[in-house]
Amino acid sequence: MKLISETKVFDGHQQRYEHASEVLDCTMRFSVFLPSQAENKSQKFPVLYWLSGLTCTDENFSQKAGAQRMASELGIALVIPDTSPRGDDVADDEGYDLGQGAGFYLNATQLPWKPHYRMYDYIVDELPQLVEANLPVTDRRAISGHSMGGHGALVIGMRNPGHYESISAFSPICNPISCPWGEKAFSAYLGADRQSWEEYDATVLLSRATEQQPILISQGEDDEFLEQQLKPNALETAAEAAGYPLKMEHHAGYDHSYYFIASFIEQHLRFHADYLLKP
């Protein structure tokens, strides 16, 4: 783990690290925010993992969301991974919605993607192990994300309830097996067997869930991707049928941008704090 940059913000430390990933077989970068109390060497913090959306890197959220102020006040660390494996030897595509910058937080089973595109294993196992071994954090985790990252947060959170205290998402891709982004990515990464796609579909997973977790979703009503790509109504319908206490909030006038995230990130951090900081 190599520290490549560090900036002070709200009395905490915004850092960027580089490391060799065994799971992804490439060099990866991720960003970390440590609250001001991190200077007390004996103190450790619970972690919110943030998964970003299509075309993003680990820096979009740290630079645009304004999350550090509230994270510092609450005493929560933020860990922000990249959205895919990177490098000259890593398969890519000309489209923005496949390949580098579009890992979809799954484990690819098809060539040429299979050797590197194992973002599910990276987020669930390798990255937390690395972070917890080298930074002043505990093993109490929550997970959140935006768009493709919201899809990742819901899927990873629901498939690993013992790993995460709470889950949230902004404008998530809720039913990827039934939208153009998901169908394109899943066909490439997972192949033609649509049944295998269901492991990475939040709507399907929620309908089959045997354990209920705290989930908060914020969705802008002026989001240009709302009807065709995100399909929050499918998730709400599944939750109602399953009696799952999903908290879905619709916000009039807001779009898909980081302006929306910045407007409600404090609410999400306080939501996670209720579970991360409880005795």
PDB file of C-alpha atoms in Angstrom, residues 131-272:
ATOM      1  CA  VAL A 131      -7.675  -1.328   4.684  1.00  0.00           C
ATOM      2  CA  GLU A 132      -8.241  -2.949   8.065  1.00  0.00           C
ATOM      3  CA  ALA A 133      -4.672  -4.224   8.237  1.00  0.00           C
ATOM      4  CA  ASN A 134      -3.065  -0.867   7.441  1.00  0.00           C
ATOM      5  CA  LEU A 135      -5.347   1.985   8.538  1.00  0.00           C
ATOM      6  CA  PRO A 136      -6.961   3.019  11.851  1.00  0.00           C
ATOM      7  CA  VAL A 137     -10.337   1.440  11.127  1.00  0.00           C
ATOM      8  CA  THR A 138     -12.506  -1.269  12.643  1.00  0.00           C
ATOM      9  CA  ASP A 139     -14.329  -4.128  10.942  1.00  0.00           C
ATOM     10  CA  ARG A 140     -17.686  -2.349  11.304  1.00  0.00           C
ATOM     11  CA  ARG A 141     -18.688  -1.491   7.743  1.00  0.00           C
ATOM     12  CA  ALA A 142     -21.518   0.099   5.812  1.00  0.00           C
ATOM     13  CA  ILE A 143     -21.819   0.403   2.040  1.00  0.00           C
ATOM     14  CA  SER A 144     -23.264   3.017  -0.296  1.00  0.00           C
ATOM     15  CA  GLY A 145     -22.959   4.138  -3.902  1.00  0.00           C
ATOM     16  CA  HIS A 146     -24.358   5.969  -6.905  1.00  0.00           C
ATOM     17  CA  SER A 147     -25.904   4.624 -10.125  1.00  0.00           C
ATOM     18  CA  MET A 148     -23.768   1.603 -11.130  1.00  0.00           C
ATOM     19  CA  GLY A 149     -22.219   1.955  -7.683  1.00  0.00           C
ATOM     20  CA  GLY A 150     -25.669   2.025  -6.107  1.00  0.00           C
ATOM     21  CA  HIS A 151     -26.322  -1.276  -7.872  1.00  0.00           C
ATOM     22  CA  GLY A 152     -23.046  -2.572  -6.449  1.00  0.00           C
ATOM     23  CA  ALA A 153     -23.841  -1.402  -2.929  1.00  0.00           C
ATOM     24  CA  LEU A 154     -27.284  -3.031  -2.928  1.00  0.00           C
ATOM     25  CA  VAL A 155     -26.051  -6.313  -4.397  1.00  0.00           C
ATOM     26  CA  ILE A 156     -22.939  -6.612  -2.257  1.00  0.00           C
ATOM     27  CA  GLY A 157     -24.751  -5.500   0.876  1.00  0.00           C
ATOM     28  CA  MET A 158     -27.646  -7.913   0.463  1.00  0.00           C
ATOM     29  CA  ARG A 159     -25.418 -10.847  -0.488  1.00  0.00           C
ATOM     30  CA  ASN A 160     -23.170 -10.266   2.528  1.00  0.00           C
ATOM     31  CA  PRO A 161     -25.409  -9.201   5.424  1.00  0.00           C
ATOM     32  CA  GLY A 162     -22.802 -10.140   8.014  1.00  0.00           C
ATOM     33  CA  HIS A 163     -20.280  -7.765   6.454  1.00  0.00           C
ATOM     34  CA  TYR A 164     -22.316  -4.548   6.512  1.00  0.00           C
ATOM     35  CA  GLU A 165     -24.366  -2.806   9.200  1.00  0.00           C
ATOM     36  CA  SER A 166     -26.406  -0.788   6.684  1.00  0.00           C
ATOM     37  CA  ILE A 167     -26.837  -0.101   2.961  1.00  0.00           C
ATOM     38  CA  SER A 168     -27.742   3.019   1.011  1.00  0.00           C
ATOM     39  CA  ALA A 169     -27.747   4.208  -2.575  1.00  0.00           C
ATOM     40  CA  PHE A 170     -28.312   7.235  -4.760  1.00  0.00           C
ATOM     41  CA  SER A 171     -30.092   6.611  -8.081  1.00  0.00           C
ATOM     42  CA  PRO A 172     -29.121   2.923  -8.212  1.00  0.00           C
ATOM     43  CA  ILE A 173     -29.567   0.584 -11.170  1.00  0.00           C
ATOM     44  CA  CYS A 174     -32.227  -1.454  -9.382  1.00  0.00           C
ATOM     45  CA  ASN A 175     -33.095  -4.096 -11.974  1.00  0.00           C
ATOM     46  CA  PRO A 176     -30.065  -4.490 -14.278  1.00  0.00           C
ATOM     47  CA  ILE A 177     -31.290  -7.731 -15.894  1.00  0.00           C
ATOM     48  CA  SER A 178     -34.066  -5.622 -17.443  1.00  0.00           C
ATOM     49  CA  CYS A 179     -32.294  -2.425 -18.537  1.00  0.00           C
ATOM     50  CA  PRO A 180     -29.923  -1.582 -21.418  1.00  0.00           C
ATOM     51  CA  TRP A 181     -26.875  -0.855 -19.226  1.00  0.00           C
ATOM     52  CA  GLY A 182     -27.254  -4.111 -17.335  1.00  0.00           C
ATOM     53  CA  GLU A 183     -28.100  -6.262 -20.331  1.00  0.00           C
ATOM     54  CA  LYS A 184     -25.028  -5.046 -22.215  1.00  0.00           C
ATOM     55  CA  ALA A 185     -22.646  -5.482 -19.290  1.00  0.00           C
ATOM     56  CA  PHE A 186     -24.037  -8.782 -18.023  1.00  0.00           C
ATOM     57  CA  SER A 187     -24.037 -10.308 -21.525  1.00  0.00           C
ATOM     58  CA  ALA A 188     -20.363  -9.442 -21.908  1.00  0.00           C
ATOM     59  CA  TYR A 189     -19.154 -10.267 -18.388  1.00  0.00           C
ATOM     60  CA  LEU A 190     -21.424 -13.219 -17.518  1.00  0.00           C
ATOM     61  CA  GLY A 191     -22.474 -14.702 -20.860  1.00  0.00           C
ATOM     62  CA  ALA A 192     -25.831 -15.744 -22.268  1.00  0.00           C
ATOM     63  CA  ASP A 193     -27.181 -17.604 -19.214  1.00  0.00           C
ATOM     64  CA  ARG A 194     -29.574 -14.995 -17.856  1.00  0.00           C
ATOM     65  CA  GLN A 195     -30.178 -17.053 -14.727  1.00  0.00           C
ATOM     66  CA  SER A 196     -26.594 -16.324 -13.649  1.00  0.00           C
ATOM     67  CA  TRP A 197     -27.353 -12.600 -13.963  1.00  0.00           C
ATOM     68  CA  GLU A 198     -29.850 -12.788 -11.114  1.00  0.00           C
ATOM     69  CA  GLU A 199     -27.010 -13.035  -8.552  1.00  0.00           C
ATOM     70  CA  TYR A 200     -26.229  -9.397  -9.358  1.00  0.00           C
ATOM     71  CA  ASP A 201     -29.751  -7.954  -9.544  1.00  0.00           C
ATOM     72  CA  ALA A 202     -30.951  -6.070  -6.464  1.00  0.00           C
ATOM     73  CA  THR A 203     -34.637  -6.546  -7.262  1.00  0.00           C
ATOM     74  CA  VAL A 204     -34.257 -10.312  -7.565  1.00  0.00           C
ATOM     75  CA  LEU A 205     -32.087 -10.531  -4.449  1.00  0.00           C
ATOM     76  CA  LEU A 206     -34.502  -8.493  -2.352  1.00  0.00           C
ATOM     77  CA  SER A 207     -37.437 -10.662  -3.448  1.00  0.00           C
ATOM     78  CA  ARG A 208     -35.548 -13.726  -2.195  1.00  0.00           C
ATOM     79  CA  ALA A 209     -33.964 -12.227   0.912  1.00  0.00           C
ATOM     80  CA  THR A 210     -34.164 -14.248   4.114  1.00  0.00           C
ATOM     81  CA  GLU A 211     -32.606 -11.482   6.215  1.00  0.00           C
ATOM     82  CA  GLN A 212     -33.761  -7.862   6.309  1.00  0.00           C
ATOM     83  CA  GLN A 213     -31.200  -5.057   6.465  1.00  0.00           C
ATOM     84  CA  PRO A 214     -31.526  -1.277   6.849  1.00  0.00           C
ATOM     85  CA  ILE A 215     -31.647   0.155   3.318  1.00  0.00           C
ATOM     86  CA  LEU A 216     -32.058   3.815   2.319  1.00  0.00           C
ATOM     87  CA  ILE A 217     -32.390   4.868  -1.330  1.00  0.00           C
ATOM     88  CA  SER A 218     -32.584   8.433  -2.670  1.00  0.00           C
ATOM     89  CA  GLN A 219     -33.884   8.954  -6.207  1.00  0.00           C
ATOM     90  CA  GLY A 220     -34.246  12.211  -8.110  1.00  0.00           C
ATOM     91  CA  GLU A 221     -37.504  12.556 -10.029  1.00  0.00           C
ATOM     92  CA  ASP A 222     -35.840  14.545 -12.840  1.00  0.00           C
ATOM     93  CA  ASP A 223     -33.171  11.887 -13.375  1.00  0.00           C
ATOM     94  CA  GLU A 224     -32.718  11.381 -17.122  1.00  0.00           C
ATOM     95  CA  PHE A 225     -32.059   7.662 -16.603  1.00  0.00           C
ATOM     96  CA  LEU A 226     -34.989   7.026 -14.262  1.00  0.00           C
ATOM     97  CA  GLU A 227     -37.389   5.029 -16.430  1.00  0.00           C
ATOM     98  CA  GLN A 228     -35.120   3.266 -18.904  1.00  0.00           C
ATOM     99  CA  GLN A 229     -32.067   2.385 -16.811  1.00  0.00           C
ATOM    100  CA  LEU A 230     -32.702   2.695 -13.049  1.00  0.00           C
ATOM    101  CA  LYS A 231     -36.188   1.228 -12.565  1.00  0.00           C
ATOM    102  CA  PRO A 232     -36.665   1.959  -8.837  1.00  0.00           C
ATOM    103  CA  ASN A 233     -40.342   0.969  -9.129  1.00  0.00           C
ATOM    104  CA  ALA A 234     -39.286  -2.650  -9.701  1.00  0.00           C
ATOM    105  CA  LEU A 235     -37.386  -2.659  -6.415  1.00  0.00           C
ATOM    106  CA  GLU A 236     -40.226  -0.957  -4.560  1.00  0.00           C
ATOM    107  CA  THR A 237     -42.710  -3.502  -5.905  1.00  0.00           C
ATOM    108  CA  ALA A 238     -40.468  -6.380  -4.821  1.00  0.00           C
ATOM    109  CA  ALA A 239     -40.064  -4.857  -1.355  1.00  0.00           C
ATOM    110  CA  GLU A 240     -43.797  -4.426  -0.930  1.00  0.00           C
ATOM    111  CA  ALA A 241     -44.458  -8.022  -2.003  1.00  0.00           C
ATOM    112  CA  ALA A 242     -41.791  -9.363   0.348  1.00  0.00           C
ATOM    113  CA  GLY A 243     -42.732  -7.141   3.290  1.00  0.00           C
ATOM    114  CA  TYR A 244     -39.202  -5.712   3.247  1.00  0.00           C
ATOM    115  CA  PRO A 245     -38.825  -2.371   5.091  1.00  0.00           C
ATOM    116  CA  LEU A 246     -37.078  -0.548   2.235  1.00  0.00           C
ATOM    117  CA  LYS A 247     -36.876   3.237   2.650  1.00  0.00           C
ATOM    118  CA  MET A 248     -37.135   4.770  -0.837  1.00  0.00           C
ATOM    119  CA  GLU A 249     -37.249   8.561  -1.047  1.00  0.00           C
ATOM    120  CA  HIS A 250     -38.173  10.395  -4.262  1.00  0.00           C
ATOM    121  CA  HIS A 251     -36.922  13.974  -4.572  1.00  0.00           C
ATOM    122  CA  ALA A 252     -38.665  16.347  -6.972  1.00  0.00           C
ATOM    123  CA  GLY A 253     -36.471  18.367  -9.312  1.00  0.00           C
ATOM    124  CA  TYR A 254     -33.207  16.477  -8.744  1.00  0.00           C
ATOM    125  CA  ASP A 255     -31.251  14.797 -11.538  1.00  0.00           C
ATOM    126  CA  HIS A 256     -28.521  12.122 -11.734  1.00  0.00           C
ATOM    127  CA  SER A 257     -25.591  14.407 -10.937  1.00  0.00           C
ATOM    128  CA  TYR A 258     -23.322  14.935  -7.945  1.00  0.00           C
ATOM    129  CA  TYR A 259     -25.375  18.026  -7.099  1.00  0.00           C
ATOM    130  CA  PHE A 260     -28.051  15.548  -6.014  1.00  0.00           C
ATOM    131  CA  ILE A 261     -25.576  13.499  -3.995  1.00  0.00           C
ATOM    132  CA  ALA A 262     -24.134  16.592  -2.313  1.00  0.00           C
ATOM    133  CA  SER A 263     -27.656  17.683  -1.345  1.00  0.00           C
ATOM    134  CA  PHE A 264     -28.450  14.501   0.594  1.00  0.00           C
ATOM    135  CA  ILE A 265     -25.106  12.954   1.560  1.00  0.00           C
ATOM    136  CA  GLU A 266     -25.440  14.252   5.125  1.00  0.00           C
ATOM    137  CA  GLN A 267     -28.712  12.362   5.515  1.00  0.00           C
ATOM    138  CA  HIS A 268     -27.069   9.168   4.270  1.00  0.00           C
ATOM    139  CA  LEU A 269     -24.082   9.521   6.578  1.00  0.00           C
ATOM    140  CA  ARG A 270     -26.366  10.083   9.575  1.00  0.00           C
ATOM    141  CA  PHE A 271     -28.394   7.039   8.514  1.00  0.00           C
ATOM    142  CA  HIS A 272     -25.267   4.874   8.502  1.00  0.00           C
TER     143      HIS A 272
END
